[in-house]
Every structure is written in structure tokens, then in C-alpha cells.
mmCIF file of C-alpha atoms and ligand atoms in Angstrom:
data_model
loop_
_atom_site.group_PDB
_atom_site.id
_atom_site.type_symbol
_atom_site.label_atom_id
_atom_site.label_comp_id
_atom_site.label_asym_id
_atom_site.label_seq_id
_atom_site.Cartn_x
_atom_site.Cartn_y
_atom_site.Cartn_z
ATOM 1 C CA UNK A 1 -74.110 -49.370 134.741
ATOM 2 C CA UNK A 2 -70.426 -50.249 134.361
ATOM 3 C CA UNK A 3 -69.542 -53.695 135.667
ATOM 4 C CA UNK A 4 -66.719 -54.243 138.164
ATOM 5 C CA UNK A 5 -65.878 -57.813 139.169
ATOM 6 C CA UNK A 6 -64.063 -58.696 142.388
ATOM 7 C CA UNK A 7 -62.908 -62.248 141.826
ATOM 8 C CA UNK A 8 -61.540 -64.929 144.144
ATOM 9 C CA UNK A 9 -59.205 -66.987 141.983
ATOM 10 C CA UNK A 10 -58.754 -69.859 144.454
ATOM 11 C CA UNK A 11 -55.451 -71.000 145.941
ATOM 12 C CA UNK A 12 -53.354 -70.944 142.774
ATOM 13 C CA UNK A 13 -53.892 -73.811 140.357
ATOM 14 C CA UNK A 14 -56.098 -72.930 137.346
ATOM 15 C CA UNK A 15 -58.294 -76.000 137.852
ATOM 16 C CA UNK A 16 -59.245 -74.694 141.288
ATOM 17 C CA UNK A 17 -60.635 -71.491 139.836
ATOM 18 C CA UNK A 18 -64.406 -71.590 139.309
ATOM 19 C CA UNK A 19 -65.930 -71.504 135.825
ATOM 20 C CA UNK A 20 -67.734 -68.315 136.845
ATOM 21 C CA UNK A 21 -64.414 -66.703 137.812
ATOM 22 C CA UNK A 22 -62.920 -67.646 134.435
ATOM 23 C CA UNK A 23 -65.968 -66.252 132.617
ATOM 24 C CA UNK A 24 -65.722 -62.962 134.496
ATOM 25 C CA UNK A 25 -61.979 -62.708 133.748
ATOM 26 C CA UNK A 26 -62.664 -63.428 130.069
ATOM 27 C CA UNK A 27 -65.233 -60.604 130.039
ATOM 28 C CA UNK A 28 -62.896 -58.042 131.600
ATOM 29 C CA UNK A 29 -60.964 -55.410 129.625
ATOM 30 C CA UNK A 30 -58.563 -54.841 132.515
ATOM 31 C CA UNK A 31 -57.401 -57.221 135.263
ATOM 32 C CA UNK A 32 -56.137 -55.556 138.449
ATOM 33 C CA UNK A 33 -54.466 -56.960 141.553
ATOM 34 C CA UNK A 34 -51.357 -57.683 143.570
ATOM 35 C CA UNK A 35 -48.456 -58.913 141.407
ATOM 36 C CA UNK A 36 -48.347 -62.499 142.726
ATOM 37 C CA UNK A 37 -52.021 -63.041 141.867
ATOM 38 C CA UNK A 38 -51.689 -61.391 138.476
ATOM 39 C CA UNK A 39 -48.862 -63.851 137.742
ATOM 40 C CA UNK A 40 -51.272 -66.728 138.429
ATOM 41 C CA UNK A 41 -53.886 -65.376 136.009
ATOM 42 C CA UNK A 42 -51.669 -64.056 133.192
ATOM 43 C CA UNK A 43 -50.916 -67.434 131.572
ATOM 44 C CA UNK A 44 -54.674 -67.989 131.146
ATOM 45 C CA UNK A 45 -55.373 -64.523 129.724
ATOM 46 C CA UNK A 46 -52.100 -63.286 128.208
ATOM 47 C CA UNK A 47 -53.710 -60.623 126.028
ATOM 48 C CA UNK A 48 -55.520 -58.640 128.713
ATOM 49 C CA UNK A 49 -54.474 -55.246 129.987
ATOM 50 C CA UNK A 50 -53.055 -55.573 133.518
ATOM 51 C CA UNK A 51 -52.962 -53.085 136.378
ATOM 52 C CA UNK A 52 -50.707 -54.132 139.218
ATOM 53 C CA UNK A 53 -48.854 -52.713 142.175
ATOM 54 C CA UNK A 54 -47.395 -53.778 145.538
ATOM 55 C CA UNK A 55 -48.991 -55.644 148.429
ATOM 56 C CA UNK A 56 -49.605 -52.602 150.604
ATOM 57 C CA UNK A 57 -50.985 -50.222 147.966
ATOM 58 C CA UNK A 58 -54.530 -51.550 148.325
ATOM 59 C CA UNK A 59 -56.433 -48.247 148.452
ATOM 60 C CA UNK A 60 -54.535 -46.804 145.513
ATOM 61 C CA UNK A 61 -54.959 -50.020 143.518
ATOM 62 C CA UNK A 62 -58.728 -50.047 144.088
ATOM 63 C CA UNK A 63 -59.091 -46.332 143.311
ATOM 64 C CA UNK A 64 -57.164 -46.699 140.044
ATOM 65 C CA UNK A 65 -59.232 -49.722 139.077
ATOM 66 C CA UNK A 66 -62.497 -47.908 139.886
ATOM 67 C CA UNK A 67 -61.340 -44.936 137.796
ATOM 68 C CA UNK A 68 -60.871 -47.301 134.830
ATOM 69 C CA UNK A 69 -64.397 -48.568 135.346
ATOM 70 C CA UNK A 70 -65.690 -44.975 135.331
ATOM 71 C CA UNK A 71 -63.923 -44.481 132.004
ATOM 72 C CA UNK A 72 -66.107 -47.296 130.649
ATOM 73 C CA UNK A 73 -63.853 -50.345 130.969
ATOM 74 C CA UNK A 74 -64.969 -53.647 132.460
ATOM 75 C CA UNK A 75 -62.530 -54.249 135.316
ATOM 76 C CA UNK A 76 -61.789 -57.463 137.230
ATOM 77 C CA UNK A 77 -59.963 -57.148 140.545
ATOM 78 C CA UNK A 78 -58.444 -60.445 141.661
ATOM 79 C CA UNK A 79 -57.721 -61.789 145.141
ATOM 80 C CA UNK A 80 -56.312 -65.203 145.992
ATOM 81 C CA UNK A 81 -58.706 -67.670 147.576
ATOM 82 C CA UNK A 82 -62.012 -65.884 148.135
ATOM 83 C CA UNK A 83 -62.152 -62.148 147.491
ATOM 84 C CA UNK A 84 -64.471 -61.581 150.450
ATOM 85 C CA UNK A 85 -62.174 -63.328 152.972
ATOM 86 C CA UNK A 86 -59.242 -61.029 153.824
ATOM 87 C CA UNK A 87 -59.479 -60.002 150.158
ATOM 88 C CA UNK A 88 -60.402 -56.869 148.229
ATOM 89 C CA UNK A 89 -64.212 -57.173 148.062
ATOM 90 C CA UNK A 90 -64.925 -55.081 151.166
ATOM 91 C CA UNK A 91 -62.629 -52.224 150.225
ATOM 92 C CA UNK A 92 -63.947 -52.110 146.640
ATOM 93 C CA UNK A 93 -67.559 -51.983 147.865
ATOM 94 C CA UNK A 94 -66.696 -49.213 150.330
ATOM 95 C CA UNK A 95 -64.810 -47.109 147.794
ATOM 96 C CA UNK A 96 -67.416 -47.638 145.068
ATOM 97 C CA UNK A 97 -70.229 -46.163 147.155
ATOM 98 C CA UNK A 98 -71.993 -43.438 145.193
ATOM 99 C CA UNK A 99 -69.959 -44.117 142.029
ATOM 100 C CA UNK A 100 -72.707 -45.784 139.955
ATOM 101 C CA UNK A 101 -70.575 -48.841 139.353
ATOM 102 C CA UNK A 102 -72.121 -52.310 139.528
ATOM 103 C CA UNK A 103 -69.749 -54.314 141.752
ATOM 104 C CA UNK A 104 -70.183 -58.087 141.485
ATOM 105 C CA UNK A 105 -68.180 -60.419 143.719
ATOM 106 C CA UNK A 106 -67.292 -63.879 142.426
ATOM 107 C CA UNK A 107 -66.479 -66.399 145.180
ATOM 108 C CA UNK A 108 -63.394 -68.606 145.240
ATOM 109 C CA UNK A 109 -61.962 -71.489 147.254
ATOM 110 C CA UNK A 110 -60.440 -69.960 150.396
ATOM 111 C CA UNK A 111 -57.205 -71.318 151.924
ATOM 112 C CA UNK A 112 -59.151 -72.841 154.849
ATOM 113 C CA UNK A 113 -61.032 -75.073 152.384
ATOM 114 C CA UNK A 114 -58.196 -75.937 149.993
ATOM 115 C CA UNK A 115 -55.760 -76.470 152.882
ATOM 116 C CA UNK A 116 -58.241 -78.655 154.789
ATOM 117 C CA UNK A 117 -58.655 -80.954 151.798
ATOM 118 C CA UNK A 118 -54.879 -81.436 151.566
ATOM 119 C CA UNK A 119 -54.711 -82.287 155.276
ATOM 120 C CA UNK A 120 -57.664 -84.673 155.342
ATOM 121 C CA UNK A 121 -60.842 -83.480 157.068
ATOM 122 C CA UNK A 122 -59.855 -81.209 159.970
ATOM 123 C CA UNK A 123 -62.823 -78.802 159.715
ATOM 124 C CA UNK A 124 -65.671 -81.258 160.285
ATOM 125 C CA UNK A 125 -66.781 -79.365 163.372
ATOM 126 C CA UNK A 126 -67.108 -75.722 164.425
ATOM 127 C CA UNK A 127 -64.048 -73.710 163.541
ATOM 128 C CA UNK A 128 -62.735 -70.169 163.895
ATOM 129 C CA UNK A 129 -60.606 -68.323 161.342
ATOM 130 C CA UNK A 130 -58.181 -65.782 162.796
ATOM 131 C CA UNK A 131 -55.617 -63.637 160.992
ATOM 132 C CA UNK A 132 -52.391 -62.988 162.926
ATOM 133 C CA UNK A 133 -51.689 -59.812 160.957
ATOM 134 C CA UNK A 134 -51.820 -56.705 163.127
ATOM 135 C CA UNK A 135 -51.414 -54.359 160.181
ATOM 136 C CA UNK A 136 -55.109 -53.411 160.311
ATOM 137 C CA UNK A 137 -56.191 -55.016 163.614
ATOM 138 C CA UNK A 138 -54.975 -54.265 167.163
ATOM 139 C CA UNK A 139 -52.798 -57.084 168.521
ATOM 140 C CA UNK A 140 -54.785 -57.011 171.820
ATOM 141 C CA UNK A 141 -57.964 -57.869 169.923
ATOM 142 C CA UNK A 142 -56.202 -60.709 168.107
ATOM 143 C CA UNK A 143 -54.993 -62.059 171.471
ATOM 144 C CA UNK A 144 -58.549 -61.886 172.848
ATOM 145 C CA UNK A 145 -59.903 -63.845 169.877
ATOM 146 C CA UNK A 146 -57.130 -66.455 170.138
ATOM 147 C CA UNK A 147 -57.966 -66.972 173.819
ATOM 148 C CA UNK A 148 -61.725 -67.136 173.286
ATOM 149 C CA UNK A 149 -61.552 -69.508 170.312
ATOM 150 C CA UNK A 150 -59.145 -71.844 172.106
ATOM 151 C CA UNK A 151 -61.183 -71.802 175.324
ATOM 152 C CA UNK A 152 -64.340 -72.683 173.364
ATOM 153 C CA UNK A 153 -62.484 -75.635 171.783
ATOM 154 C CA UNK A 154 -62.934 -74.419 168.215
ATOM 155 C CA UNK A 155 -60.723 -75.899 165.542
ATOM 156 C CA UNK A 156 -58.652 -72.822 164.637
ATOM 157 C CA UNK A 157 -57.403 -71.787 161.200
ATOM 158 C CA UNK A 158 -54.687 -69.132 161.215
ATOM 159 C CA UNK A 159 -54.234 -66.878 158.177
ATOM 160 C CA UNK A 160 -51.226 -64.538 157.856
ATOM 161 C CA UNK A 161 -49.467 -66.622 160.524
ATOM 162 C CA UNK A 162 -45.946 -65.254 160.100
ATOM 163 C CA UNK A 163 -43.962 -62.741 158.081
ATOM 164 C CA UNK A 164 -40.696 -60.839 158.393
ATOM 165 C CA UNK A 165 -42.510 -57.997 160.140
ATOM 166 C CA UNK A 166 -44.134 -60.321 162.689
ATOM 167 C CA UNK A 167 -41.898 -63.378 163.054
ATOM 168 C CA UNK A 168 -43.081 -64.290 166.565
ATOM 169 C CA UNK A 169 -46.891 -63.976 166.296
ATOM 170 C CA UNK A 170 -47.295 -67.674 165.588
ATOM 171 C CA UNK A 171 -45.232 -68.533 168.670
ATOM 172 C CA UNK A 172 -47.307 -66.185 170.805
ATOM 173 C CA UNK A 173 -50.483 -67.787 169.445
ATOM 174 C CA UNK A 174 -49.103 -71.230 170.260
ATOM 175 C CA UNK A 175 -48.378 -70.164 173.862
ATOM 176 C CA UNK A 176 -51.984 -68.995 174.222
ATOM 177 C CA UNK A 177 -53.365 -72.247 172.758
ATOM 178 C CA UNK A 178 -51.239 -74.318 175.144
ATOM 179 C CA UNK A 179 -53.149 -72.745 178.047
ATOM 180 C CA UNK A 180 -56.330 -74.480 176.823
ATOM 181 C CA UNK A 181 -55.265 -77.282 174.483
ATOM 182 C CA UNK A 182 -52.903 -80.188 175.182
ATOM 183 C CA UNK A 183 -49.397 -80.277 173.669
ATOM 184 C CA UNK A 184 -50.457 -83.359 171.676
ATOM 185 C CA UNK A 185 -53.195 -81.416 169.804
ATOM 186 C CA UNK A 186 -52.717 -82.081 166.069
ATOM 187 C CA UNK A 187 -51.476 -79.187 163.930
ATOM 188 C CA UNK A 188 -51.450 -79.044 160.134
ATOM 189 C CA UNK A 189 -49.322 -76.531 158.229
ATOM 190 C CA UNK A 190 -50.095 -76.118 154.533
ATOM 191 C CA UNK A 191 -47.830 -73.973 152.364
ATOM 192 C CA UNK A 192 -48.172 -72.690 148.804
ATOM 193 C CA UNK A 193 -51.429 -74.524 148.159
ATOM 194 C CA UNK A 194 -51.907 -75.069 144.418
ATOM 195 C CA UNK A 195 -48.593 -73.349 143.666
ATOM 196 C CA UNK A 196 -44.979 -74.387 143.172
ATOM 197 C CA UNK A 197 -43.590 -75.604 146.478
ATOM 198 C CA UNK A 198 -46.877 -76.948 147.847
ATOM 199 C CA UNK A 199 -46.071 -78.544 151.231
ATOM 200 C CA UNK A 200 -48.135 -80.306 153.885
ATOM 201 C CA UNK A 201 -46.749 -80.760 157.410
ATOM 202 C CA UNK A 202 -48.487 -82.714 160.157
ATOM 203 C CA UNK A 203 -47.275 -82.076 163.697
ATOM 204 C CA UNK A 204 -48.560 -81.172 167.172
ATOM 205 C CA UNK A 205 -48.930 -77.989 169.178
ATOM 206 C CA UNK A 206 -46.024 -79.077 171.389
ATOM 207 C CA UNK A 207 -43.677 -80.055 168.576
ATOM 208 C CA UNK A 208 -44.483 -77.636 165.752
ATOM 209 C CA UNK A 209 -41.456 -75.870 164.319
ATOM 210 C CA UNK A 210 -42.103 -72.152 163.909
ATOM 211 C CA UNK A 211 -39.520 -72.052 161.095
ATOM 212 C CA UNK A 212 -41.866 -74.209 158.982
ATOM 213 C CA UNK A 213 -44.398 -71.365 158.936
ATOM 214 C CA UNK A 214 -44.239 -68.387 156.559
ATOM 215 C CA UNK A 215 -46.599 -65.865 154.966
ATOM 216 C CA UNK A 216 -47.671 -68.405 152.332
ATOM 217 C CA UNK A 217 -48.791 -70.871 155.028
ATOM 218 C CA UNK A 218 -52.145 -71.568 156.600
ATOM 219 C CA UNK A 219 -52.073 -73.273 159.993
ATOM 220 C CA UNK A 220 -54.777 -75.613 161.328
ATOM 221 C CA UNK A 221 -55.030 -76.412 165.065
ATOM 222 C CA UNK A 222 -57.346 -79.262 166.019
ATOM 223 C CA UNK A 223 -60.031 -79.421 168.691
ATOM 224 C CA UNK A 224 -60.089 -82.018 171.496
ATOM 225 C CA UNK A 225 -61.342 -84.748 169.156
ATOM 226 C CA UNK A 226 -58.953 -84.144 166.237
ATOM 227 C CA UNK A 227 -56.434 -86.907 165.507
ATOM 228 C CA UNK A 228 -53.869 -87.847 162.872
ATOM 229 C CA UNK A 229 -54.036 -91.321 161.332
ATOM 230 C CA UNK A 230 -52.332 -92.672 158.197
ATOM 231 C CA UNK A 231 -51.155 -89.197 157.245
ATOM 232 C CA UNK A 232 -54.590 -87.598 157.541
ATOM 233 C CA UNK A 233 -55.769 -84.988 160.033
ATOM 234 C CA UNK A 234 -59.341 -85.845 160.991
ATOM 235 C CA UNK A 235 -61.861 -84.158 163.283
ATOM 236 C CA UNK A 236 -64.715 -86.595 163.905
ATOM 237 C CA UNK A 237 -68.113 -85.008 163.467
ATOM 238 C CA UNK A 238 -69.527 -87.597 165.847
ATOM 239 C CA UNK A 239 -71.319 -90.100 163.556
ATOM 240 C CA UNK A 240 -69.414 -93.167 164.784
ATOM 241 C CA UNK A 241 -69.557 -92.115 168.432
ATOM 242 C CA UNK A 242 -73.318 -91.616 168.183
ATOM 243 C CA UNK A 243 -73.806 -95.181 166.984
ATOM 244 C CA UNK A 244 -71.686 -96.404 169.906
ATOM 245 C CA UNK A 245 -69.348 -97.550 167.174
ATOM 246 C CA UNK A 246 -65.959 -96.361 168.453
ATOM 247 C CA UNK A 247 -62.970 -97.254 166.326
HETATM 248 N N1 SAH B 1 -58.323 -64.216 150.286
HETATM 249 C C1 SAH B 1 -57.407 -65.262 150.712
HETATM 250 C C2 SAH B 1 -56.704 -64.913 152.015
HETATM 251 C C3 SAH B 1 -55.736 -63.739 151.906
HETATM 252 S S1 SAH B 1 -54.875 -63.424 153.416
HETATM 253 C C4 SAH B 1 -58.190 -66.586 150.825
HETATM 254 O O1 SAH B 1 -59.423 -66.575 150.843
HETATM 255 O O2 SAH B 1 -57.537 -67.653 150.879
HETATM 256 C C5 SAH B 1 -53.310 -64.188 153.063
HETATM 257 C C6 SAH B 1 -53.153 -65.483 153.832
HETATM 258 O O3 SAH B 1 -54.019 -66.470 153.253
HETATM 259 C C7 SAH B 1 -51.769 -66.107 153.787
HETATM 260 O O4 SAH B 1 -50.910 -65.553 154.769
HETATM 261 C C8 SAH B 1 -52.084 -67.562 154.083
HETATM 262 O O5 SAH B 1 -52.327 -67.752 155.466
HETATM 263 C C9 SAH B 1 -53.421 -67.743 153.352
HETATM 264 N N2 SAH B 1 -53.237 -68.255 151.966
HETATM 265 C C10 SAH B 1 -53.707 -67.665 150.848
HETATM 266 N N3 SAH B 1 -53.363 -68.387 149.760
HETATM 267 C C11 SAH B 1 -52.670 -69.469 150.208
HETATM 268 C C12 SAH B 1 -52.060 -70.590 149.549
HETATM 269 N N4 SAH B 1 -52.098 -70.725 148.228
HETATM 270 N N5 SAH B 1 -51.432 -71.507 150.330
HETATM 271 C C13 SAH B 1 -51.394 -71.372 151.677
HETATM 272 N N6 SAH B 1 -51.959 -70.336 152.336
HETATM 273 C C14 SAH B 1 -52.591 -69.398 151.616
#
């Protein structure tokens, strides 16, 4: 059966792509994906055939790529981070049903993981990942999840926090969080991870500047135990507290 890879290429830097992802890309005849991600892969594989189109042409892009696979080509579809986390893996698997194509997903480092390591160790306890994009999800449902996650004192990671089409979603999320979390709750904003312009901002829920957040940012909101010390955002897992060994 014809092979079709759906590959998470990690946040951006080539050294944060897995060896398995590189092997799958090397095997492919055609590499498909959104232009920004293709640009990250092209320097590593300049001689491949590329199939790219805009951000919102996902269905068309997948259908074209699957057609190429039916013609007998080995295709690799790339997503940033992990392809199964707000990536293309789900859509490819849905569209490939009944097509006799062997879809293999190759995991990658998602922005929650790469961003957390730049901040310190904010995700040491239970956390919730929420996308603020209402392009495919009702805003009311997003609001419900923001409320429930904040009430349950999850550490919260926000993907798609802000774009031109939804400039105020991050502010609305912040207002919801402030109903459950104190204004001094640590917030980490990580932009362009592994890419030119990589930026790390440490602030609080009360003081965060919405203008610092864009569509290439991932935002981390701490739980009640999270603190910032020496430039690191840390959520204690509880080891020291358990020993009665408070710092
Ligand atoms: N599949 C991707 C997520 C795609 S959704 C993953 O697993 O990481 C797009 C959102 O992901 C962006 O709005 C941003 O919140 C986050 N993101 C993806 N790559 C990023 C990067 N290099 N730096 C910061 N945030 C990133």
C-alpha cells in the first residue's frame, strides 16, 4: 500500500526535529504543507518536490496530497510541532478513509513542550491546552473550557491566542481567568520558538500586555503554586513540600 506520512517537524529549529521525522522526509517524493512550514524544511531537503498553499486551504491541500499518493508517490505532509495536536493528522486520516493509503503519523515536539522548556518548568502538574481560535470551534464552548480549566486550577496553555481576526480573545480569556486566579498568577509568553525572533516574556495575569501576544505565541498561565524565580517559571510538583522541606 502507498505510504503517506503526516509529520510533526517540531517548533522550527532543525535540531528539534526527530530523527524519525528526518528519515520520513528523506523517504518522501513530495513534501506538502503550509508555506511557513515548508520554508523550515526546504533548506534540509532542497531537491524534493514541494506542494504548498495557504493557511486556510487545508482540505484542498490534503486532497491534492492524497491524490499524489494514489498516483504512486510517497508523500509527507508536514505540520509544525506535533501533527496530531491542532495539526493535519486528523484531517488526513479522515479524508484517507477507504483510499487504500497507509497513513503513518510521526510525532513532533509540540509548542507546549518546547515553550515550557524555554520558560523553566511550568507544566510539572496537571495542565489543560486550549486553542482560542473560533474558526472551527464555537466561541461559547471555548469560554466554557476556559472557565472550567481555571476553576479546576489547571495550569493552562493557550494555542492560537491572538490574530488579526480575533485580537481580543486573549483579553477575554484573561478576564475569565481573573475570576478564579489571582492577578499575581505567573504568565509566560513564548514567541517564535526555534525560529528567528524567539522571545520569552515572564509576567503576571494582572500585568500581561496583550500587545506582546500574536499568532506565533504560546501563552502559559500558572496554577496556584506556580512562581517565578531567577528568570524561571516553576510549578512545584510537590516533592519538597512532601518532605516538609519548604524553601
Ligand atoms: N501543531 C502545532 C500547533 C499548531 S496551532 C504544535 O503542536 O505545536 C498554531 C499555534 O501553535 C500558534 O498560534 C501558537 O500558539 C503555537 N505554536 C506553534 N509553533 C510555535 C512556535 N514555534 N512558537 C510559538 N508558538 C507556536
